[in-house]
Each structure stands twice: as C-alpha cells, then as structure tokens.
PDB file of C-alpha atoms in Angstrom:
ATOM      1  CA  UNK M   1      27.913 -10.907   4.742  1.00  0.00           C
ATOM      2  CA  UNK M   2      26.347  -7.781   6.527  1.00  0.00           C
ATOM      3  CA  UNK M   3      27.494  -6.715   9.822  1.00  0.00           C
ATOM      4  CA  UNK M   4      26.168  -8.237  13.067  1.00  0.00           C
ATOM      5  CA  UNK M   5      22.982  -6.594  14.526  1.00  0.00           C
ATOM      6  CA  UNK M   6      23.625  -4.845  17.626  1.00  0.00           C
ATOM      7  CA  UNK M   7      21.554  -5.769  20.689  1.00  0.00           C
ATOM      8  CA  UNK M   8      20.130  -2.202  20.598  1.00  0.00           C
ATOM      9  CA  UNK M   9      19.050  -3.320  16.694  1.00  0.00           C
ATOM     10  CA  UNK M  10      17.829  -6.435  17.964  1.00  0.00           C
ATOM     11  CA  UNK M  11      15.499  -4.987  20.796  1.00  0.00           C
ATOM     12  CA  UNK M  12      14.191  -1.973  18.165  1.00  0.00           C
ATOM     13  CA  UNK M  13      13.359  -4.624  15.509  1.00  0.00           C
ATOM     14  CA  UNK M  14      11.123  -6.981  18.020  1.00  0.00           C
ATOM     15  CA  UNK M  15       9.609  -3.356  19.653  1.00  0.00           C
ATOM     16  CA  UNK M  16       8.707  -2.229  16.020  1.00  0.00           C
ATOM     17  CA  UNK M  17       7.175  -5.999  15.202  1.00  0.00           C
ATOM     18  CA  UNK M  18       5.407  -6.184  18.546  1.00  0.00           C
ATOM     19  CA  UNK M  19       3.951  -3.125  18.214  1.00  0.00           C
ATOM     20  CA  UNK M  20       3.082  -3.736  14.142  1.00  0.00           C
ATOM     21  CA  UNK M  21       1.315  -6.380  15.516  1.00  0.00           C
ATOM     22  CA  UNK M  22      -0.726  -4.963  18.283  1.00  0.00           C
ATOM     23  CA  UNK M  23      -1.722  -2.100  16.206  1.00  0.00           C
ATOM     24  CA  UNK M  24      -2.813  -3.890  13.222  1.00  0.00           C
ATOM     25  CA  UNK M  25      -5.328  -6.479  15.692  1.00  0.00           C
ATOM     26  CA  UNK M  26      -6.293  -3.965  19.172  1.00  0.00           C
ATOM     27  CA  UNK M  27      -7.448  -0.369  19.332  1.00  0.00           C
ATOM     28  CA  UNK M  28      -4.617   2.370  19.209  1.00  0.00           C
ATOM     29  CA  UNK M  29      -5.349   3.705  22.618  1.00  0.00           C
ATOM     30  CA  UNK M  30      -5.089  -0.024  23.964  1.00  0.00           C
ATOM     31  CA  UNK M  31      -1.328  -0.209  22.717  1.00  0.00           C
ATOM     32  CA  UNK M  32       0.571   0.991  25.960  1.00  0.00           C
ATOM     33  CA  UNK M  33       4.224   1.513  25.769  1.00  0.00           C
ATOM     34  CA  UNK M  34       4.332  -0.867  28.613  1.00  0.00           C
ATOM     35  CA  UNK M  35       2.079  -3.854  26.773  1.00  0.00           C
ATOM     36  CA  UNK M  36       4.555  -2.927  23.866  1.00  0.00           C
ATOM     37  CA  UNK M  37       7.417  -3.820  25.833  1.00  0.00           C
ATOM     38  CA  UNK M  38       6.402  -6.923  27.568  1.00  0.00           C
ATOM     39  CA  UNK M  39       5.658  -8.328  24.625  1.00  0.00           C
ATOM     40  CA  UNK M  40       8.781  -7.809  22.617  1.00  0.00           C
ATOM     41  CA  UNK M  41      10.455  -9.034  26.498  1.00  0.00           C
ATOM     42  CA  UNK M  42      12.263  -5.380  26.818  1.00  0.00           C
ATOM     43  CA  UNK M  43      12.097  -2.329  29.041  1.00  0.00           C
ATOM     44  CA  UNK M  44       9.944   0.275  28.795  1.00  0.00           C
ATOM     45  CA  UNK M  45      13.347   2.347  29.128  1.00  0.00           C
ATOM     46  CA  UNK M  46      14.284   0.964  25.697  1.00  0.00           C
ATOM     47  CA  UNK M  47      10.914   2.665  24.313  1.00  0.00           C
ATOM     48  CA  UNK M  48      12.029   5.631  25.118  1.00  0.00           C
ATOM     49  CA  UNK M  49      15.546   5.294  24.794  1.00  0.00           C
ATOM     50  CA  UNK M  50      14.930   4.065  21.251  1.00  0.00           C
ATOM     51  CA  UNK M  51      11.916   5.946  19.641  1.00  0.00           C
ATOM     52  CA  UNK M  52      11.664   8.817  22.470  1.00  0.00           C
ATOM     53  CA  UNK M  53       8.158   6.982  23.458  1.00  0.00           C
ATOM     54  CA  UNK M  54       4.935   5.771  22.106  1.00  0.00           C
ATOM     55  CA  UNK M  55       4.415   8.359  19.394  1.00  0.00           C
ATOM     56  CA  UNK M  56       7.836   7.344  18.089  1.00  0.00           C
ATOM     57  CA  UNK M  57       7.292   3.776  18.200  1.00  0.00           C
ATOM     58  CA  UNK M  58       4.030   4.171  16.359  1.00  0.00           C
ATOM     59  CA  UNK M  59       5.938   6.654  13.697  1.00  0.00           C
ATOM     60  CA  UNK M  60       8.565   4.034  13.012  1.00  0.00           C
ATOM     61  CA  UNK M  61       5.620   1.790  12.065  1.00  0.00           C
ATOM     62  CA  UNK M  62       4.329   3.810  10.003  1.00  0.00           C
ATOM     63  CA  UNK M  63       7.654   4.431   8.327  1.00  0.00           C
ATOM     64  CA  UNK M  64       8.180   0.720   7.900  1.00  0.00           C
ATOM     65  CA  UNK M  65       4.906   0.389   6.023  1.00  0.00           C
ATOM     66  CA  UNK M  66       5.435   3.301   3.603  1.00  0.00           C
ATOM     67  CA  UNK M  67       8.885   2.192   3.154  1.00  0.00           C
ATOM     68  CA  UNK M  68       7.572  -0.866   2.158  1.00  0.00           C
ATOM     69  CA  UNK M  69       5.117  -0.010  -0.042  1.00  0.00           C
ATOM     70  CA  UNK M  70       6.847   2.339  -1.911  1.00  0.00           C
ATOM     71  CA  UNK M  71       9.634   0.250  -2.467  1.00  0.00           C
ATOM     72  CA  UNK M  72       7.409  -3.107  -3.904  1.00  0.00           C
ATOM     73  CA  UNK M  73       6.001  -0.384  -6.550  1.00  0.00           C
ATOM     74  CA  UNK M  74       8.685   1.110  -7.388  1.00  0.00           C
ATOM     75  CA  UNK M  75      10.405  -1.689  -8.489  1.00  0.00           C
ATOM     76  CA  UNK M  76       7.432  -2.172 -11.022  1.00  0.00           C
ATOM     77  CA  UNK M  77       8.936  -1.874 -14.488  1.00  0.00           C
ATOM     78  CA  UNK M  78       8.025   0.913 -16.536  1.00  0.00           C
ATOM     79  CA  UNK M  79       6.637  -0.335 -20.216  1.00  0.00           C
ATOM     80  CA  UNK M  80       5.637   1.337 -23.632  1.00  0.00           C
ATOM     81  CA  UNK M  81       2.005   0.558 -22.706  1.00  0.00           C
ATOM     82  CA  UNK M  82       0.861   2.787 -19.876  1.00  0.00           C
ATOM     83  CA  UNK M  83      -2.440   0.882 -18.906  1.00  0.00           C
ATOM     84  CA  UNK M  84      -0.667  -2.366 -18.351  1.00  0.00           C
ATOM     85  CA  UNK M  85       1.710  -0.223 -16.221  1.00  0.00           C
ATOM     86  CA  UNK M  86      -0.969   0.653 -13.905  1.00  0.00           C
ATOM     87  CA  UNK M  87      -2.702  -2.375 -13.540  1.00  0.00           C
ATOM     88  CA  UNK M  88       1.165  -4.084 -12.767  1.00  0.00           C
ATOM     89  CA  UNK M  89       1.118  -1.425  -9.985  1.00  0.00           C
ATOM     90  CA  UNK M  90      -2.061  -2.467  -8.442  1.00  0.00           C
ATOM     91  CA  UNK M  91      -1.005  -6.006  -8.631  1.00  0.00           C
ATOM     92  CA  UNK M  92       2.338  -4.878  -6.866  1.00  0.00           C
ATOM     93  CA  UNK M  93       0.237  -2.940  -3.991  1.00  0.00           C
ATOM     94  CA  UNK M  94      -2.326  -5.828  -3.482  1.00  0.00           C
ATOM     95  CA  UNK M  95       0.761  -8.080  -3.489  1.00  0.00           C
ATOM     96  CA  UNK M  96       2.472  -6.318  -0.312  1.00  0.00           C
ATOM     97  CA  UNK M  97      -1.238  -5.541   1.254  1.00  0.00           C
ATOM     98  CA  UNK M  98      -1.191  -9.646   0.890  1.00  0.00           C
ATOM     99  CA  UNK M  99       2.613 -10.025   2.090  1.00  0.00           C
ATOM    100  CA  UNK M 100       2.156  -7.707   4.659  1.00  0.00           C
ATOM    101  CA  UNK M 101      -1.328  -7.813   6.215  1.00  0.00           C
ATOM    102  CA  UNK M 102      -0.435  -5.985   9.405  1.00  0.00           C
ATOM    103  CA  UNK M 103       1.888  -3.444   8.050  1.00  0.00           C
ATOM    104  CA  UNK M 104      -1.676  -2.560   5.646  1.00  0.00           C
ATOM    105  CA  UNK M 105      -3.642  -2.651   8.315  1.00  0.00           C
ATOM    106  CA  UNK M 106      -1.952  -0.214  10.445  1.00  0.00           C
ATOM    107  CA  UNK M 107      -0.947   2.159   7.493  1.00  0.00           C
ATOM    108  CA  UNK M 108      -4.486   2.534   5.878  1.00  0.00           C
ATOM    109  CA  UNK M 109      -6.285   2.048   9.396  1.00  0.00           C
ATOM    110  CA  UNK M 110      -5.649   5.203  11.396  1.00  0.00           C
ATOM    111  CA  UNK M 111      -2.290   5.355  11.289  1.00  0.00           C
ATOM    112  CA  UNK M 112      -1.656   7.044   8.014  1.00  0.00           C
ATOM    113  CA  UNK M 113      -3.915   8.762   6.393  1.00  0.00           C
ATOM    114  CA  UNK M 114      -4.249   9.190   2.636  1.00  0.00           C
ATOM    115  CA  UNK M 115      -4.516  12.901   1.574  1.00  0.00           C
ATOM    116  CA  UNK M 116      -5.174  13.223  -2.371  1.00  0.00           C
ATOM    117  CA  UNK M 117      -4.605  16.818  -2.156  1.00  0.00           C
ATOM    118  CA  UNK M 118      -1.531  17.179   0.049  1.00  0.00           C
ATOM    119  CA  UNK M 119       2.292  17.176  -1.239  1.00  0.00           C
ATOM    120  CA  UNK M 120       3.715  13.969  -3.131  1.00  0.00           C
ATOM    121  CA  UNK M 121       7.065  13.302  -0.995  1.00  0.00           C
ATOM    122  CA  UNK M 122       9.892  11.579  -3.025  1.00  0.00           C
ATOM    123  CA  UNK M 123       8.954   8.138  -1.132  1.00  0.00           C
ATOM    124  CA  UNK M 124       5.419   8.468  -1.414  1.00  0.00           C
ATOM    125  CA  UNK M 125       3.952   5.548  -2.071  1.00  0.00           C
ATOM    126  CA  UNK M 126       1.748   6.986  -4.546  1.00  0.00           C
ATOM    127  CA  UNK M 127       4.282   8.551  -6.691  1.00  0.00           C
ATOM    128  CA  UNK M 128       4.578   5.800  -8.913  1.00  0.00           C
ATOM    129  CA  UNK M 129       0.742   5.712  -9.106  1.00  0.00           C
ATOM    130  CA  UNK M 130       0.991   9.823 -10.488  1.00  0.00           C
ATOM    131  CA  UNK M 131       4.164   8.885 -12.632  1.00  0.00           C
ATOM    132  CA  UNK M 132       2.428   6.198 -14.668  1.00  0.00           C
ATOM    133  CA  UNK M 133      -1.223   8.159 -14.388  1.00  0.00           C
ATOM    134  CA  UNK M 134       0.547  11.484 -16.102  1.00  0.00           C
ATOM    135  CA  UNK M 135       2.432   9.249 -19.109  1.00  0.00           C
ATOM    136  CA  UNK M 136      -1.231   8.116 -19.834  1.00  0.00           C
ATOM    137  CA  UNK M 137      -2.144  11.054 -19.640  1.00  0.00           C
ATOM    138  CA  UNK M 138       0.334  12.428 -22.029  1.00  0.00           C
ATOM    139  CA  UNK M 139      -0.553   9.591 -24.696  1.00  0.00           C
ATOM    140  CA  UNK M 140      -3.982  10.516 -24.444  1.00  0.00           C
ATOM    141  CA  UNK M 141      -4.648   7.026 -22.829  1.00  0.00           C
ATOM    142  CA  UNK M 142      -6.464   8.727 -20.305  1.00  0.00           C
ATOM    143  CA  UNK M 143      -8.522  11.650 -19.611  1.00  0.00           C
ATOM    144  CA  UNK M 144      -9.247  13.446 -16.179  1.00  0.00           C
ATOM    145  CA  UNK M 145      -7.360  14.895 -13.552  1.00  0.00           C
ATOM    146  CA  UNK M 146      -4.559  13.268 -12.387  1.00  0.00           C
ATOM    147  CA  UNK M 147      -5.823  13.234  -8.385  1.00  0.00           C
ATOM    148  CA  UNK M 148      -9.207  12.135  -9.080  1.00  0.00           C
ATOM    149  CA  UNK M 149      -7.717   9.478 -11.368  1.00  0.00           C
ATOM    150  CA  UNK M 150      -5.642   8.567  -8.751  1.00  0.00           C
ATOM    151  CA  UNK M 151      -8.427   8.554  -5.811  1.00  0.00           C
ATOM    152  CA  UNK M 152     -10.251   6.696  -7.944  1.00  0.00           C
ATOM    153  CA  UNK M 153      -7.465   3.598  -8.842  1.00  0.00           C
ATOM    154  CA  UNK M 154      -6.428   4.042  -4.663  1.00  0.00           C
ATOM    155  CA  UNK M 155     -10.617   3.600  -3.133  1.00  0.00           C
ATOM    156  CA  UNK M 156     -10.945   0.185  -5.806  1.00  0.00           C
ATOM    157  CA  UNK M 157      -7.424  -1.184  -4.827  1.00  0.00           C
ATOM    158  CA  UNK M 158      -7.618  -0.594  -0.915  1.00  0.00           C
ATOM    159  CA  UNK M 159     -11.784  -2.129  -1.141  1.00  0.00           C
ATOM    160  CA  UNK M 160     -10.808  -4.462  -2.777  1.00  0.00           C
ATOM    161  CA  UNK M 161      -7.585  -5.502  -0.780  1.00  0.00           C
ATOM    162  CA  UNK M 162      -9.267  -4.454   2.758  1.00  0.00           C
ATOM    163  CA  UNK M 163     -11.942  -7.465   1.877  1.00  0.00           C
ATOM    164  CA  UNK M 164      -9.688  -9.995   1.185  1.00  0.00           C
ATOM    165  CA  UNK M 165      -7.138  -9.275   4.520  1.00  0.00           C
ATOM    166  CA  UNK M 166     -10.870  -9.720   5.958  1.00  0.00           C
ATOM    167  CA  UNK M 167     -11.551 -13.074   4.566  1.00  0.00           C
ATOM    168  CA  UNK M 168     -14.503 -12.070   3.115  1.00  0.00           C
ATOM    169  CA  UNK M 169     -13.849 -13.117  -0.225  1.00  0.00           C
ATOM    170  CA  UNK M 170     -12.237 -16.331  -1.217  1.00  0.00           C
ATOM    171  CA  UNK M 171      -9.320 -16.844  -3.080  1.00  0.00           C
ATOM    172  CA  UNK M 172     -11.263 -17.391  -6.141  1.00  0.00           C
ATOM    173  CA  UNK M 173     -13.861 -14.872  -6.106  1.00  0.00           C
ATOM    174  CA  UNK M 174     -10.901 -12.298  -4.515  1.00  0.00           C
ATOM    175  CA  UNK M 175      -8.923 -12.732  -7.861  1.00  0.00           C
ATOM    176  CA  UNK M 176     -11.619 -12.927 -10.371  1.00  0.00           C
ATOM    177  CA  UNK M 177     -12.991  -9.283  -8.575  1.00  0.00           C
ATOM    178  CA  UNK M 178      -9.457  -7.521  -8.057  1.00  0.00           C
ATOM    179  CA  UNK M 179      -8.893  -8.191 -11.763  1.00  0.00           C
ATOM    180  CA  UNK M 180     -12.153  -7.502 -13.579  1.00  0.00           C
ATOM    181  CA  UNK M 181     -12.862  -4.324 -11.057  1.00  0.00           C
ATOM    182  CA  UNK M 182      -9.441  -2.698 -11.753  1.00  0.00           C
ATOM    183  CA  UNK M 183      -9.638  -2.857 -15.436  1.00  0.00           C
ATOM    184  CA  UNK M 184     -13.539  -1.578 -15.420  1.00  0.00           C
ATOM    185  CA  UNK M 185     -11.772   1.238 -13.429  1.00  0.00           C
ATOM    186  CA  UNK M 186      -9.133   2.081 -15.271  1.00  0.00           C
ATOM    187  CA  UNK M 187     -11.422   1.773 -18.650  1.00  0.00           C
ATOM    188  CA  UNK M 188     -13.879   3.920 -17.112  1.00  0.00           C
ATOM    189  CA  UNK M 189     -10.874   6.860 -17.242  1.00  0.00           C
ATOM    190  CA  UNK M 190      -9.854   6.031 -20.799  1.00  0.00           C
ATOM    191  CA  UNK M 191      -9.843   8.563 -23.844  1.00  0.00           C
ATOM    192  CA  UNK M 192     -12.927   7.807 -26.116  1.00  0.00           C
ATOM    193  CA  UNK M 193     -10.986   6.342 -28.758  1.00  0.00           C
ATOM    194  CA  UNK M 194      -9.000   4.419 -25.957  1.00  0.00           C
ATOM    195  CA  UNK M 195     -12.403   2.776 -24.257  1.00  0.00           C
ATOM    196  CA  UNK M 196     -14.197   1.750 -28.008  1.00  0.00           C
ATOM    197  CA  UNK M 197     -10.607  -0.105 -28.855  1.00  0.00           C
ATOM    198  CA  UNK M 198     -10.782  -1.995 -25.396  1.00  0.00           C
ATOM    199  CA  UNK M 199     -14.490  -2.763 -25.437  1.00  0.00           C
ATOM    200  CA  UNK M 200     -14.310  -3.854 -29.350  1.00  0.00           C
ATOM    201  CA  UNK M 201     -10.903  -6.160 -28.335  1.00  0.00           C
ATOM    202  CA  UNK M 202     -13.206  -7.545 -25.309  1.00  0.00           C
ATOM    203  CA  UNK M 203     -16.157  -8.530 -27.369  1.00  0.00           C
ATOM    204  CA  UNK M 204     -13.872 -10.505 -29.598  1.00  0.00           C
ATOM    205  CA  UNK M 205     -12.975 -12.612 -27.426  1.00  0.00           C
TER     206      UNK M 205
END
C-alpha cells in the first residue's frame, strides 16, 4: 500500500486538475489564481503557498503533461524493425493525446511550445522519437536529417490528433487517416531501396 496523501497533496492535486482543466477549455489570461482556487474549493493562499503563484501552477501543468507523455512512449518497446518502432510511437502519443485530451491541449496549445532546434532534455518527450529516427537512420531505413524527420512525423501526429480531440473526424474516418497518413509519412523519408520494397509489398496486396 502507498502512504496516505497529505491534505497539502490532496489540495495540490485538485489545484493542478482544476487548473488542467480551465486551461485546456478558457483563454490563459482568463485563468485567475483566484477562479483556480474556487474551483478546486481552496485558498488562494494555498496557490501560492504551493506553486509560489499562477506561473507555478501553470508550470506544474505543464510538467504533468510532459511527464506524461514521455513516460507512455517510453515504455514503447524497442524492436529489430525500426519503422514499426516509429509508427508504435505515434500510436503511443495519439493514445495519451486520446487518454488525456486536456493535458494535450494545454501542452501543444500555448503552454509548451515545440522547438525542433533547441536541446533534447533526458525527459523530453521527443527523445524516443530521435532514438528510434537515428537507428533508422543507421540501417539506412531512412534518409534525411534527423530534425526535419522528426518535424515532419511531430506536424502529421499532432494534425492529425488535434482533429480528432476536435471531433472533427469520426472514429472511423480518424483511424483509417491516422494510420494511412503516418505510414505515407514515414515512407516518404525512406531510403530508395527502402520505399520500392514497401510500395512493391503494398501493391501485392
């Protein structure tokens, strides 16, 4: 059994949901520390008391969304086959996107931005992305540079996910695009020799 909660736990895990919440559905500068707190039935006190105000309150968002993340694609198994690697991956981010529709919404809406060209930290949720993008590389799977690669798998995943947190594509149509659109992607970075193989196996089917 883990150890009790302590109230002070208690009131920082409804403040950080509250405020997930109101992030992920109102505009940023609507989210007052005080709204915050009423909502989650606390102080305003225990804002500050707890994350040192709004800024910290909105960090510890944040950090519950990368955290998240990074930890559903990590767990993604690494296999002798490095494209099916990166398509589990995307699966694995449009599964928490799907899990966690407000924790997306606030990481990839404002909150957090996505720099291609900035430093990789060790629980960046892209990490695993750049892992299993240099072993292709590596096997001459794919061909490119690494970033762009990555941009590229990243802006089809979080279209693709964005439109179906939005309801505009049905369940159907929302699984039949996410799979055909990440494999065209990921084909379209392929090694000549690579792409004829996968087109030839496709046409045989």
């Amino acid at each position: 059994m883990g150890r009790p909660r302590t109230n002070d736990e208690a009131v920082k895990e409804r403040l950080v949901e509250c405020a997930t919440e109101m992030l992920a559905t109102r505009p940023r500068e609507s989210v007052s520390v005080r709204a915050v707190a009423a909502a989650a039935e606390a102080s305003t006190t225990a804002v500050y008391s707890l994350f040192g105000g709004k800024n910290g309150l909105i960090g510890a968002v944040r950090d519950r969304a990368v955290a998240g993340l990074f930890r559903d694609v990590s767990a993604v198994q690494t296999s002798a086959d490095p494209l099916a690697d990166l398509y589990a991956l995307a699966v694995a981010y449009r599964r928490w996107g799907r899990g966690h529709s407000h924790l997306y919404t606030v990481l990839f809406g404002g909150v957090q931005a996505f720099d291609p060209s900035g430093e990789v930290g060790a629980s960046d949720p892209i990490r695993p992305l750049l892992a299993a993008i240099d072993r292709a590389l590596t096997a001459s799977v794919l061909a490119g540079d690494a970033t762009a690669i990555a941009l590229s798998i990243w802006a089809t995943l979080h279209g693709l996910v964005t439109l179906e947190l939005a309801g505009a594509l049905d369940a159907t149509t929302a699984e039949a695009a996410f799979r055909s659109s990440i494999h065209a992607t990921l084909r379209g970075w392929t090694t000549a020799e690579v792409f004829r193989g996968l087109r030839q196996a496709e046409l045989a089917r």
